[in-house]
Every structure is written in structure tokens, then in C-alpha cells.
JSON list of C-alpha atoms in Angstrom, two decimals:
[
{"chain": "A", "resi": 4, "resn": "MET", "atom": "CA", "xyz": [33.62, -7.01, -30.89]},
{"chain": "A", "resi": 5, "resn": "PRO", "atom": "CA", "xyz": [35.55, -8.59, -27.99]},
{"chain": "A", "resi": 6, "resn": "HIS", "atom": "CA", "xyz": [34.95, -12.19, -27.07]},
{"chain": "A", "resi": 7, "resn": "ILE", "atom": "CA", "xyz": [32.51, -12.69, -24.19]},
{"chain": "A", "resi": 8, "resn": "PRO", "atom": "CA", "xyz": [32.97, -15.86, -22.10]},
{"chain": "A", "resi": 9, "resn": "SER", "atom": "CA", "xyz": [29.79, -17.95, -21.79]},
{"chain": "A", "resi": 10, "resn": "SER", "atom": "CA", "xyz": [29.72, -17.44, -18.01]},
{"chain": "A", "resi": 11, "resn": "GLN", "atom": "CA", "xyz": [29.32, -13.71, -18.66]},
{"chain": "A", "resi": 12, "resn": "ILE", "atom": "CA", "xyz": [26.39, -14.25, -21.02]},
{"chain": "A", "resi": 13, "resn": "GLY", "atom": "CA", "xyz": [24.34, -15.66, -18.11]},
{"chain": "A", "resi": 14, "resn": "VAL", "atom": "CA", "xyz": [25.21, -12.57, -16.06]},
{"chain": "A", "resi": 15, "resn": "VAL", "atom": "CA", "xyz": [24.14, -10.26, -18.89]},
{"chain": "A", "resi": 16, "resn": "VAL", "atom": "CA", "xyz": [20.83, -12.13, -19.36]},
{"chain": "A", "resi": 17, "resn": "ALA", "atom": "CA", "xyz": [20.12, -11.98, -15.60]},
{"chain": "A", "resi": 18, "resn": "GLN", "atom": "CA", "xyz": [21.03, -8.29, -15.43]},
{"chain": "A", "resi": 19, "resn": "THR", "atom": "CA", "xyz": [18.74, -7.52, -18.36]},
{"chain": "A", "resi": 20, "resn": "LEU", "atom": "CA", "xyz": [15.88, -9.37, -16.66]},
{"chain": "A", "resi": 21, "resn": "ILE", "atom": "CA", "xyz": [16.51, -7.43, -13.43]},
{"chain": "A", "resi": 22, "resn": "LEU", "atom": "CA", "xyz": [16.51, -4.16, -15.38]},
{"chain": "A", "resi": 23, "resn": "VAL", "atom": "CA", "xyz": [13.22, -4.97, -17.12]},
{"chain": "A", "resi": 24, "resn": "ILE", "atom": "CA", "xyz": [11.36, -6.55, -14.17]},
{"chain": "A", "resi": 25, "resn": "GLY", "atom": "CA", "xyz": [12.75, -4.23, -11.48]},
{"chain": "A", "resi": 26, "resn": "GLY", "atom": "CA", "xyz": [12.12, -1.29, -13.78]},
{"chain": "A", "resi": 27, "resn": "LEU", "atom": "CA", "xyz": [8.47, -2.30, -14.24]},
{"chain": "A", "resi": 28, "resn": "ILE", "atom": "CA", "xyz": [7.88, -2.72, -10.48]},
{"chain": "A", "resi": 29, "resn": "THR", "atom": "CA", "xyz": [9.49, 0.68, -9.88]},
{"chain": "A", "resi": 30, "resn": "TYR", "atom": "CA", "xyz": [7.39, 2.22, -12.64]},
{"chain": "A", "resi": 31, "resn": "TYR", "atom": "CA", "xyz": [4.12, 0.84, -11.23]},
{"chain": "A", "resi": 32, "resn": "SER", "atom": "CA", "xyz": [5.10, 1.96, -7.73]},
{"chain": "A", "resi": 33, "resn": "TYR", "atom": "CA", "xyz": [5.81, 5.41, -9.10]},
{"chain": "A", "resi": 34, "resn": "LYS", "atom": "CA", "xyz": [2.44, 5.55, -10.86]},
{"chain": "A", "resi": 35, "resn": "ALA", "atom": "CA", "xyz": [0.76, 4.54, -7.58]},
{"chain": "A", "resi": 36, "resn": "TYR", "atom": "CA", "xyz": [2.71, 7.31, -5.87]},
{"chain": "A", "resi": 37, "resn": "SER", "atom": "CA", "xyz": [1.68, 9.93, -8.39]},
{"chain": "A", "resi": 38, "resn": "ARG", "atom": "CA", "xyz": [-1.95, 8.89, -7.91]},
{"chain": "A", "resi": 39, "resn": "THR", "atom": "CA", "xyz": [-2.07, 8.53, -4.11]},
{"chain": "A", "resi": 40, "resn": "GLY", "atom": "CA", "xyz": [0.72, 10.97, -3.25]},
{"chain": "A", "resi": 41, "resn": "SER", "atom": "CA", "xyz": [1.36, 8.92, -0.13]},
{"chain": "A", "resi": 42, "resn": "PRO", "atom": "CA", "xyz": [4.87, 8.70, 1.40]},
{"chain": "A", "resi": 43, "resn": "GLU", "atom": "CA", "xyz": [4.60, 4.90, 1.49]},
{"chain": "A", "resi": 44, "resn": "HIS", "atom": "CA", "xyz": [4.59, 4.78, -2.30]},
{"chain": "A", "resi": 45, "resn": "LYS", "atom": "CA", "xyz": [7.36, 7.32, -2.57]},
{"chain": "A", "resi": 46, "resn": "TRP", "atom": "CA", "xyz": [9.66, 5.18, -0.43]},
{"chain": "A", "resi": 47, "resn": "LEU", "atom": "CA", "xyz": [8.52, 1.97, -2.12]},
{"chain": "A", "resi": 48, "resn": "THR", "atom": "CA", "xyz": [9.46, 3.49, -5.48]},
{"chain": "A", "resi": 49, "resn": "ALA", "atom": "CA", "xyz": [12.85, 4.63, -4.16]},
{"chain": "A", "resi": 50, "resn": "GLY", "atom": "CA", "xyz": [13.53, 1.23, -2.61]},
{"chain": "A", "resi": 51, "resn": "PHE", "atom": "CA", "xyz": [12.74, -0.79, -5.73]},
{"chain": "A", "resi": 52, "resn": "GLY", "atom": "CA", "xyz": [14.57, 1.75, -7.87]},
{"chain": "A", "resi": 53, "resn": "ILE", "atom": "CA", "xyz": [17.75, 1.45, -5.80]},
{"chain": "A", "resi": 54, "resn": "VAL", "atom": "CA", "xyz": [17.65, -2.36, -5.72]},
{"chain": "A", "resi": 55, "resn": "THR", "atom": "CA", "xyz": [17.25, -2.43, -9.49]},
{"chain": "A", "resi": 56, "resn": "LEU", "atom": "CA", "xyz": [19.88, 0.22, -10.06]},
{"chain": "A", "resi": 57, "resn": "GLY", "atom": "CA", "xyz": [22.34, -1.56, -7.75]},
{"chain": "A", "resi": 58, "resn": "ALA", "atom": "CA", "xyz": [22.09, -4.88, -9.56]},
{"chain": "A", "resi": 59, "resn": "VAL", "atom": "CA", "xyz": [22.42, -3.30, -12.98]},
{"chain": "A", "resi": 60, "resn": "LEU", "atom": "CA", "xyz": [25.25, -0.98, -11.89]},
{"chain": "A", "resi": 61, "resn": "GLY", "atom": "CA", "xyz": [27.17, -3.97, -10.51]},
{"chain": "A", "resi": 62, "resn": "GLY", "atom": "CA", "xyz": [26.91, -5.71, -13.86]},
{"chain": "A", "resi": 63, "resn": "VAL", "atom": "CA", "xyz": [27.92, -2.62, -15.80]},
{"chain": "A", "resi": 64, "resn": "LEU", "atom": "CA", "xyz": [30.99, -2.17, -13.56]},
{"chain": "A", "resi": 65, "resn": "ASP", "atom": "CA", "xyz": [31.99, -5.78, -13.87]},
{"chain": "A", "resi": 66, "resn": "LEU", "atom": "CA", "xyz": [31.37, -6.39, -17.56]},
{"chain": "A", "resi": 67, "resn": "GLY", "atom": "CA", "xyz": [31.48, -2.90, -19.02]},
{"chain": "A", "resi": 68, "resn": "VAL", "atom": "CA", "xyz": [33.99, -0.74, -17.23]},
{"chain": "A", "resi": 69, "resn": "GLU", "atom": "CA", "xyz": [36.36, -3.63, -16.52]},
{"chain": "A", "resi": 70, "resn": "ARG", "atom": "CA", "xyz": [36.93, -4.16, -20.23]},
{"chain": "A", "resi": 71, "resn": "TYR", "atom": "CA", "xyz": [38.39, -0.71, -20.60]},
{"chain": "A", "resi": 72, "resn": "THR", "atom": "CA", "xyz": [40.43, -0.67, -17.40]},
{"chain": "A", "resi": 73, "resn": "ALA", "atom": "CA", "xyz": [43.26, -2.90, -16.29]},
{"chain": "A", "resi": 74, "resn": "GLY", "atom": "CA", "xyz": [41.98, -4.00, -12.86]},
{"chain": "A", "resi": 75, "resn": "ASP", "atom": "CA", "xyz": [39.61, -6.74, -11.79]},
{"chain": "A", "resi": 76, "resn": "LEU", "atom": "CA", "xyz": [36.36, -5.11, -10.70]},
{"chain": "A", "resi": 77, "resn": "ILE", "atom": "CA", "xyz": [34.46, -8.23, -9.64]},
{"chain": "A", "resi": 78, "resn": "TYR", "atom": "CA", "xyz": [34.64, -7.47, -5.92]},
{"chain": "A", "resi": 79, "resn": "THR", "atom": "CA", "xyz": [33.86, -3.81, -6.48]},
{"chain": "A", "resi": 80, "resn": "SER", "atom": "CA", "xyz": [30.79, -4.70, -8.52]},
{"chain": "A", "resi": 81, "resn": "VAL", "atom": "CA", "xyz": [29.59, -7.29, -5.98]},
{"chain": "A", "resi": 82, "resn": "PHE", "atom": "CA", "xyz": [30.09, -4.70, -3.24]},
{"chain": "A", "resi": 83, "resn": "VAL", "atom": "CA", "xyz": [28.21, -1.99, -5.15]},
{"chain": "A", "resi": 84, "resn": "SER", "atom": "CA", "xyz": [25.26, -4.20, -6.07]},
{"chain": "A", "resi": 85, "resn": "SER", "atom": "CA", "xyz": [24.93, -5.85, -2.66]},
{"chain": "A", "resi": 86, "resn": "SER", "atom": "CA", "xyz": [25.17, -2.59, -0.72]},
{"chain": "A", "resi": 87, "resn": "LEU", "atom": "CA", "xyz": [22.58, -0.95, -2.93]},
{"chain": "A", "resi": 88, "resn": "THR", "atom": "CA", "xyz": [20.35, -4.03, -2.53]},
{"chain": "A", "resi": 89, "resn": "ALA", "atom": "CA", "xyz": [20.68, -3.74, 1.27]},
{"chain": "A", "resi": 90, "resn": "ILE", "atom": "CA", "xyz": [19.91, -0.01, 1.20]},
{"chain": "A", "resi": 91, "resn": "GLY", "atom": "CA", "xyz": [16.97, -0.52, -1.17]},
{"chain": "A", "resi": 92, "resn": "LEU", "atom": "CA", "xyz": [15.46, -3.31, 0.93]},
{"chain": "A", "resi": 93, "resn": "GLY", "atom": "CA", "xyz": [15.94, -1.13, 4.01]},
{"chain": "A", "resi": 94, "resn": "ILE", "atom": "CA", "xyz": [13.98, 1.65, 2.30]},
{"chain": "A", "resi": 95, "resn": "ILE", "atom": "CA", "xyz": [11.21, -0.79, 1.31]},
{"chain": "A", "resi": 96, "resn": "LEU", "atom": "CA", "xyz": [10.97, -1.88, 4.96]},
{"chain": "A", "resi": 97, "resn": "TYR", "atom": "CA", "xyz": [10.90, 1.76, 6.00]},
{"chain": "A", "resi": 98, "resn": "SER", "atom": "CA", "xyz": [7.97, 2.37, 3.66]},
{"chain": "A", "resi": 99, "resn": "LEU", "atom": "CA", "xyz": [5.91, 0.09, 5.91]},
{"chain": "A", "resi": 100, "resn": "TYR", "atom": "CA", "xyz": [6.46, 2.32, 8.92]},
{"chain": "A", "resi": 101, "resn": "VAL", "atom": "CA", "xyz": [6.57, 5.83, 7.45]},
{"chain": "A", "resi": 102, "resn": "ARG", "atom": "CA", "xyz": [3.70, 8.19, 8.27]},
{"chain": "B", "resi": 314, "resn": "MET", "atom": "CA", "xyz": [-12.68, 1.11, -4.68]},
{"chain": "B", "resi": 315, "resn": "VAL", "atom": "CA", "xyz": [-10.47, 1.52, -1.64]},
{"chain": "B", "resi": 316, "resn": "ARG", "atom": "CA", "xyz": [-11.35, 4.86, -0.23]},
{"chain": "B", "resi": 317, "resn": "ASN", "atom": "CA", "xyz": [-8.43, 6.89, 1.09]},
{"chain": "B", "resi": 318, "resn": "PRO", "atom": "CA", "xyz": [-6.56, 3.89, 2.51]},
{"chain": "B", "resi": 319, "resn": "PHE", "atom": "CA", "xyz": [-3.77, 5.97, 4.00]},
{"chain": "B", "resi": 320, "resn": "GLY", "atom": "CA", "xyz": [-5.94, 8.77, 5.30]},
{"chain": "B", "resi": 321, "resn": "ASP", "atom": "CA", "xyz": [-5.04, 8.29, 8.95]},
{"chain": "B", "resi": 322, "resn": "ASP", "atom": "CA", "xyz": [-4.12, 11.92, 9.27]},
{"chain": "B", "resi": 323, "resn": "ASP", "atom": "CA", "xyz": [-6.98, 13.71, 7.56]},
{"chain": "B", "resi": 324, "resn": "SER", "atom": "CA", "xyz": [-10.09, 13.55, 9.67]},
{"chain": "B", "resi": 325, "resn": "PRO", "atom": "CA", "xyz": [-13.42, 12.95, 7.95]},
{"chain": "B", "resi": 326, "resn": "GLU", "atom": "CA", "xyz": [-16.14, 15.57, 7.90]},
{"chain": "B", "resi": 327, "resn": "LEU", "atom": "CA", "xyz": [-18.05, 15.91, 11.17]},
{"chain": "B", "resi": 328, "resn": "THR", "atom": "CA", "xyz": [-21.40, 15.59, 9.43]},
{"chain": "B", "resi": 329, "resn": "THR", "atom": "CA", "xyz": [-20.31, 12.41, 7.63]},
{"chain": "B", "resi": 330, "resn": "VAL", "atom": "CA", "xyz": [-19.33, 10.79, 10.93]},
{"chain": "B", "resi": 331, "resn": "LEU", "atom": "CA", "xyz": [-22.51, 11.93, 12.67]},
{"chain": "B", "resi": 332, "resn": "ASP", "atom": "CA", "xyz": [-24.62, 10.62, 9.78]},
{"chain": "B", "resi": 333, "resn": "ALA", "atom": "CA", "xyz": [-22.92, 7.24, 10.10]},
{"chain": "B", "resi": 334, "resn": "LEU", "atom": "CA", "xyz": [-23.31, 7.10, 13.87]},
{"chain": "B", "resi": 335, "resn": "ASP", "atom": "CA", "xyz": [-26.93, 8.23, 13.74]},
{"chain": "B", "resi": 336, "resn": "ASP", "atom": "CA", "xyz": [-27.80, 5.43, 11.33]},
{"chain": "B", "resi": 337, "resn": "GLU", "atom": "CA", "xyz": [-29.25, 2.23, 12.77]},
{"chain": "B", "resi": 338, "resn": "ASP", "atom": "CA", "xyz": [-28.10, 0.11, 9.81]},
{"chain": "B", "resi": 339, "resn": "CYS", "atom": "CA", "xyz": [-24.55, 1.42, 10.24]},
{"chain": "B", "resi": 340, "resn": "ARG", "atom": "CA", "xyz": [-24.57, 0.53, 13.91]},
{"chain": "B", "resi": 341, "resn": "ASP", "atom": "CA", "xyz": [-25.91, -2.94, 13.10]},
{"chain": "B", "resi": 342, "resn": "ILE", "atom": "CA", "xyz": [-23.11, -3.40, 10.57]},
{"chain": "B", "resi": 343, "resn": "VAL", "atom": "CA", "xyz": [-20.44, -2.39, 13.11]},
{"chain": "B", "resi": 344, "resn": "SER", "atom": "CA", "xyz": [-21.93, -4.68, 15.73]},
{"chain": "B", "resi": 345, "resn": "VAL", "atom": "CA", "xyz": [-21.62, -7.82, 13.55]},
{"chain": "B", "resi": 346, "resn": "LEU", "atom": "CA", "xyz": [-18.02, -7.13, 12.49]},
{"chain": "B", "resi": 347, "resn": "ASP", "atom": "CA", "xyz": [-15.94, -9.32, 14.76]},
{"chain": "B", "resi": 348, "resn": "GLU", "atom": "CA", "xyz": [-13.63, -10.25, 11.88]},
{"chain": "B", "resi": 349, "resn": "PRO", "atom": "CA", "xyz": [-13.04, -8.89, 8.36]},
{"chain": "B", "resi": 350, "resn": "MET", "atom": "CA", "xyz": [-16.10, -9.64, 6.22]},
{"chain": "B", "resi": 351, "resn": "THR", "atom": "CA", "xyz": [-17.27, -9.10, 2.67]},
{"chain": "B", "resi": 352, "resn": "ALA", "atom": "CA", "xyz": [-20.31, -6.95, 1.94]},
{"chain": "B", "resi": 353, "resn": "SER", "atom": "CA", "xyz": [-22.54, -9.99, 1.38]},
{"chain": "B", "resi": 354, "resn": "GLU", "atom": "CA", "xyz": [-21.40, -11.65, 4.61]},
{"chain": "B", "resi": 355, "resn": "ILE", "atom": "CA", "xyz": [-22.15, -8.42, 6.46]},
{"chain": "B", "resi": 356, "resn": "SER", "atom": "CA", "xyz": [-25.56, -8.24, 4.81]},
{"chain": "B", "resi": 357, "resn": "ASP", "atom": "CA", "xyz": [-26.33, -11.84, 5.87]},
{"chain": "B", "resi": 358, "resn": "GLU", "atom": "CA", "xyz": [-25.17, -11.33, 9.43]},
{"chain": "B", "resi": 359, "resn": "SER", "atom": "CA", "xyz": [-26.78, -7.97, 10.06]},
{"chain": "B", "resi": 360, "resn": "GLY", "atom": "CA", "xyz": [-30.00, -8.50, 8.13]},
{"chain": "B", "resi": 361, "resn": "VAL", "atom": "CA", "xyz": [-29.45, -5.23, 6.25]},
{"chain": "B", "resi": 362, "resn": "PRO", "atom": "CA", "xyz": [-30.38, -5.68, 2.54]},
{"chain": "B", "resi": 363, "resn": "LEU", "atom": "CA", "xyz": [-27.30, -5.97, 0.31]},
{"chain": "B", "resi": 364, "resn": "SER", "atom": "CA", "xyz": [-27.90, -2.80, -1.73]},
{"chain": "B", "resi": 365, "resn": "THR", "atom": "CA", "xyz": [-28.37, -0.84, 1.50]},
{"chain": "B", "resi": 366, "resn": "THR", "atom": "CA", "xyz": [-25.27, -2.50, 2.96]},
{"chain": "B", "resi": 367, "resn": "TYR", "atom": "CA", "xyz": [-23.15, -1.18, 0.08]},
{"chain": "B", "resi": 368, "resn": "ARG", "atom": "CA", "xyz": [-24.33, 2.37, 0.69]},
{"chain": "B", "resi": 369, "resn": "LYS", "atom": "CA", "xyz": [-23.80, 2.11, 4.43]},
{"chain": "B", "resi": 370, "resn": "LEU", "atom": "CA", "xyz": [-20.34, 0.61, 3.96]},
{"chain": "B", "resi": 371, "resn": "GLU", "atom": "CA", "xyz": [-19.41, 3.56, 1.79]},
{"chain": "B", "resi": 372, "resn": "LEU", "atom": "CA", "xyz": [-20.60, 5.96, 4.47]},
{"chain": "B", "resi": 373, "resn": "LEU", "atom": "CA", "xyz": [-18.69, 4.05, 7.14]},
{"chain": "B", "resi": 374, "resn": "THR", "atom": "CA", "xyz": [-15.43, 3.93, 5.18]},
{"chain": "B", "resi": 375, "resn": "GLU", "atom": "CA", "xyz": [-15.84, 7.61, 4.29]},
{"chain": "B", "resi": 376, "resn": "SER", "atom": "CA", "xyz": [-16.14, 8.30, 7.99]},
{"chain": "B", "resi": 377, "resn": "SER", "atom": "CA", "xyz": [-13.00, 6.17, 8.44]},
{"chain": "B", "resi": 378, "resn": "LEU", "atom": "CA", "xyz": [-14.86, 4.06, 10.99]},
{"chain": "B", "resi": 379, "resn": "LEU", "atom": "CA", "xyz": [-14.34, 1.00, 8.81]},
{"chain": "B", "resi": 380, "resn": "TYR", "atom": "CA", "xyz": [-11.31, -0.07, 6.88]},
{"chain": "B", "resi": 381, "resn": "GLU", "atom": "CA", "xyz": [-11.60, -1.66, 3.45]},
{"chain": "B", "resi": 382, "resn": "GLY", "atom": "CA", "xyz": [-9.02, -4.27, 2.54]},
{"chain": "B", "resi": 383, "resn": "VAL", "atom": "CA", "xyz": [-8.79, -5.95, -0.83]},
{"chain": "B", "resi": 384, "resn": "GLU", "atom": "CA", "xyz": [-8.47, -9.71, -0.79]},
{"chain": "B", "resi": 385, "resn": "VAL", "atom": "CA", "xyz": [-6.50, -10.83, -3.81]},
{"chain": "B", "resi": 386, "resn": "ARG", "atom": "CA", "xyz": [-7.73, -14.14, -5.17]},
{"chain": "B", "resi": 387, "resn": "PRO", "atom": "CA", "xyz": [-5.97, -16.34, -7.73]},
{"chain": "B", "resi": 388, "resn": "ASP", "atom": "CA", "xyz": [-9.04, -16.37, -10.03]},
{"chain": "B", "resi": 389, "resn": "GLY", "atom": "CA", "xyz": [-8.98, -12.58, -10.32]},
{"chain": "B", "resi": 390, "resn": "GLN", "atom": "CA", "xyz": [-12.27, -12.15, -8.45]},
{"chain": "B", "resi": 391, "resn": "HIS", "atom": "CA", "xyz": [-10.96, -9.69, -5.89]},
{"chain": "B", "resi": 392, "resn": "ALA", "atom": "CA", "xyz": [-13.24, -9.10, -2.93]},
{"chain": "B", "resi": 393, "resn": "SER", "atom": "CA", "xyz": [-13.23, -6.26, -0.46]},
{"chain": "B", "resi": 394, "resn": "ARG", "atom": "CA", "xyz": [-13.36, -7.17, 3.18]},
{"chain": "B", "resi": 395, "resn": "TYR", "atom": "CA", "xyz": [-14.35, -4.63, 5.79]},
{"chain": "B", "resi": 396, "resn": "ASP", "atom": "CA", "xyz": [-13.15, -4.38, 9.34]},
{"chain": "B", "resi": 397, "resn": "ILE", "atom": "CA", "xyz": [-13.59, -1.95, 12.20]},
{"chain": "B", "resi": 398, "resn": "ASP", "atom": "CA", "xyz": [-10.94, 0.76, 12.16]},
{"chain": "B", "resi": 399, "resn": "PHE", "atom": "CA", "xyz": [-11.59, 2.86, 15.24]},
{"chain": "B", "resi": 400, "resn": "GLU", "atom": "CA", "xyz": [-11.25, 2.69, 18.96]},
{"chain": "B", "resi": 401, "resn": "GLU", "atom": "CA", "xyz": [-13.05, 5.87, 19.87]},
{"chain": "B", "resi": 402, "resn": "VAL", "atom": "CA", "xyz": [-14.78, 8.82, 18.29]},
{"chain": "B", "resi": 403, "resn": "VAL", "atom": "CA", "xyz": [-14.26, 12.12, 20.07]},
{"chain": "B", "resi": 404, "resn": "ILE", "atom": "CA", "xyz": [-16.48, 15.12, 19.45]},
{"chain": "B", "resi": 405, "resn": "LEU", "atom": "CA", "xyz": [-14.77, 18.23, 20.75]},
{"chain": "B", "resi": 406, "resn": "LEU", "atom": "CA", "xyz": [-15.00, 21.97, 20.70]},
{"chain": "B", "resi": 407, "resn": "ASP", "atom": "CA", "xyz": [-12.23, 23.76, 18.86]},
{"chain": "B", "resi": 408, "resn": "GLU", "atom": "CA", "xyz": [-10.83, 27.21, 19.72]},
{"chain": "B", "resi": 409, "resn": "ASN", "atom": "CA", "xyz": [-13.58, 28.90, 17.69]},
{"chain": "B", "resi": 410, "resn": "ASN", "atom": "CA", "xyz": [-16.30, 27.04, 19.58]},
{"chain": "B", "resi": 411, "resn": "ALA", "atom": "CA", "xyz": [-16.98, 24.91, 16.51]},
{"chain": "B", "resi": 412, "resn": "PHE", "atom": "CA", "xyz": [-17.58, 21.17, 16.68]},
{"chain": "B", "resi": 413, "resn": "ASP", "atom": "CA", "xyz": [-14.70, 18.99, 15.63]},
{"chain": "B", "resi": 414, "resn": "VAL", "atom": "CA", "xyz": [-14.39, 15.23, 15.32]},
{"chain": "B", "resi": 415, "resn": "GLU", "atom": "CA", "xyz": [-11.36, 13.10, 16.01]},
{"chain": "B", "resi": 416, "resn": "ILE", "atom": "CA", "xyz": [-11.25, 9.39, 15.41]},
{"chain": "B", "resi": 417, "resn": "ALA", "atom": "CA", "xyz": [-8.67, 7.29, 17.21]},
{"chain": "B", "resi": 418, "resn": "HIS", "atom": "CA", "xyz": [-7.72, 4.52, 14.82]},
{"chain": "B", "resi": 419, "resn": "ARG", "atom": "CA", "xyz": [-6.58, 1.05, 15.62]},
{"chain": "B", "resi": 420, "resn": "ALA", "atom": "CA", "xyz": [-2.90, 0.56, 15.04]},
{"chain": "B", "resi": 421, "resn": "ARG", "atom": "CA", "xyz": [-2.07, -0.77, 11.57]},
{"chain": "B", "resi": 422, "resn": "THR", "atom": "CA", "xyz": [0.50, -3.52, 11.59]},
{"chain": "B", "resi": 423, "resn": "PRO", "atom": "CA", "xyz": [3.24, -3.59, 8.94]},
{"chain": "B", "resi": 424, "resn": "ASP", "atom": "CA", "xyz": [1.65, -6.58, 7.20]},
{"chain": "B", "resi": 425, "resn": "GLN", "atom": "CA", "xyz": [-1.67, -4.72, 6.90]},
{"chain": "B", "resi": 426, "resn": "ARG", "atom": "CA", "xyz": [0.18, -1.70, 5.57]},
{"chain": "B", "resi": 427, "resn": "LEU", "atom": "CA", "xyz": [2.03, -3.86, 3.02]},
{"chain": "B", "resi": 428, "resn": "GLU", "atom": "CA", "xyz": [-1.31, -5.23, 1.87]},
{"chain": "B", "resi": 429, "resn": "ASN", "atom": "CA", "xyz": [-2.61, -1.67, 1.42]},
{"chain": "B", "resi": 430, "resn": "ILE", "atom": "CA", "xyz": [0.46, -0.36, -0.33]},
{"chain": "B", "resi": 431, "resn": "TRP", "atom": "CA", "xyz": [0.58, -3.34, -2.66]},
{"chain": "B", "resi": 432, "resn": "SER", "atom": "CA", "xyz": [-3.12, -3.22, -3.52]},
{"chain": "B", "resi": 433, "resn": "GLU", "atom": "CA", "xyz": [-2.61, 0.39, -4.65]},
{"chain": "B", "resi": 434, "resn": "VAL", "atom": "CA", "xyz": [0.39, -0.62, -6.79]},
{"chain": "B", "resi": 435, "resn": "ARG", "atom": "CA", "xyz": [-1.69, -3.44, -8.32]},
{"chain": "B", "resi": 436, "resn": "LYS", "atom": "CA", "xyz": [-4.21, -0.91, -9.62]},
{"chain": "B", "resi": 437, "resn": "GLU", "atom": "CA", "xyz": [-1.52, 0.44, -11.96]},
{"chain": "B", "resi": 438, "resn": "THR", "atom": "CA", "xyz": [-0.95, -2.88, -13.72]}
]
């Protein structure tokens, strides 16, 4: 078991919370979609899913993959998570206009 | 129960709309709605008894002449507010010489749509 710096523990806790909370919102949106079948809920589910996925993926890249590779992936992980957040929020906005 | 909140595209049945329009209580209800109101406020304003008001509101939302929005309150006592959702009702003749009804809806703003989308998601929790 490799040593984890205390600063990384905070990141892991936050990522876990994002996974659980974002996952629940996505799940409820999906259930609303399967009941109403409306495109708004489909895009809402996709948006929340991508935001959640992006944050968690960023953390996995930074803390997980980095341990087994030589390079520093901090910028890559910030880039991945923030771009997916931007895309996800864009899709959530789109869900308000879709017909 | 929010009836078909995203049903802008599917038109209601002709007979449902005609029933609503032919009903004096329904017309009284529409005439008092100058802002979103709850069923009991509508009943007070229009003088239609509350139990009748509920039935007429159902007919009006089914006809998509009214729009039902859920007001989320902190105490958990959620109340539906009703508002007018049409600009004009057009009765027309289709290619088979059958009567058809088209209802031109008021534009929904993104914040109203967010309220609708979210109230549907809330039902899953």
C-alpha cells in the first residue's frame, strides 16, 4: 500500500462525494426520463452523467493512473474534468431548449 | 398530478377541448386567471365550488388550455398553481373533411421549463 499524502485524501473524499451525489442525481433524472420519455430528461441525464463522470475521471487520472506512470498528470486531469464539466453543463442548458 | 407537462406537440382530443370550451365553469375559471393560482384561489375568485373546480381544472389541463405548475414549499406541502397556456384555439378541417383542433401555446421560458423538468425529477426521489 503506497503512502498517500494528506492533501490527496481530501481529493479522494471529494471525488467520492461527487460520484455518490452526482450519480444519484443522474439516476433520478434517468428514472424521470424512463417515465416521461421526454427529450428534456434524456439530455438532463446525459448532462449530469458527463459532469459526474468528468470529475471522477479527473481524479482517477491524477491519483490512480499517475501512480503507475512516470509523468505528472495533474494538468491532464484538471483539463479532462473541467472540459467534461463544461460539456455537461452545456448539455444541461440545452435540455431547457430542446423540443 | 402534473398532466403531460411536455405535451406541446401532441394535440388534445377535439371533443375534450370542445367540452372545456362549452362549459360555463371552465370559461369562468379562465376569466379569473390573470396570474398563476391554486385551485382554492380559483374557486374563491370564480365562485365555482371547490370540488367542481378540481374537475374543471382537470378538463382544462387535459385540453392543454391550462398549465399546471408545482410550487415547491419548504414544509413539503406542495401546491399546484394553474395558469393559462394558450393564445388561440383553431378548429380546422383536415384533408379528410374531419374536424381537427390546434392550440397555439404561449411560449415557455427556460426558467418555466427548468421548473417542469425538475418537478418531474423530484417525483423519483
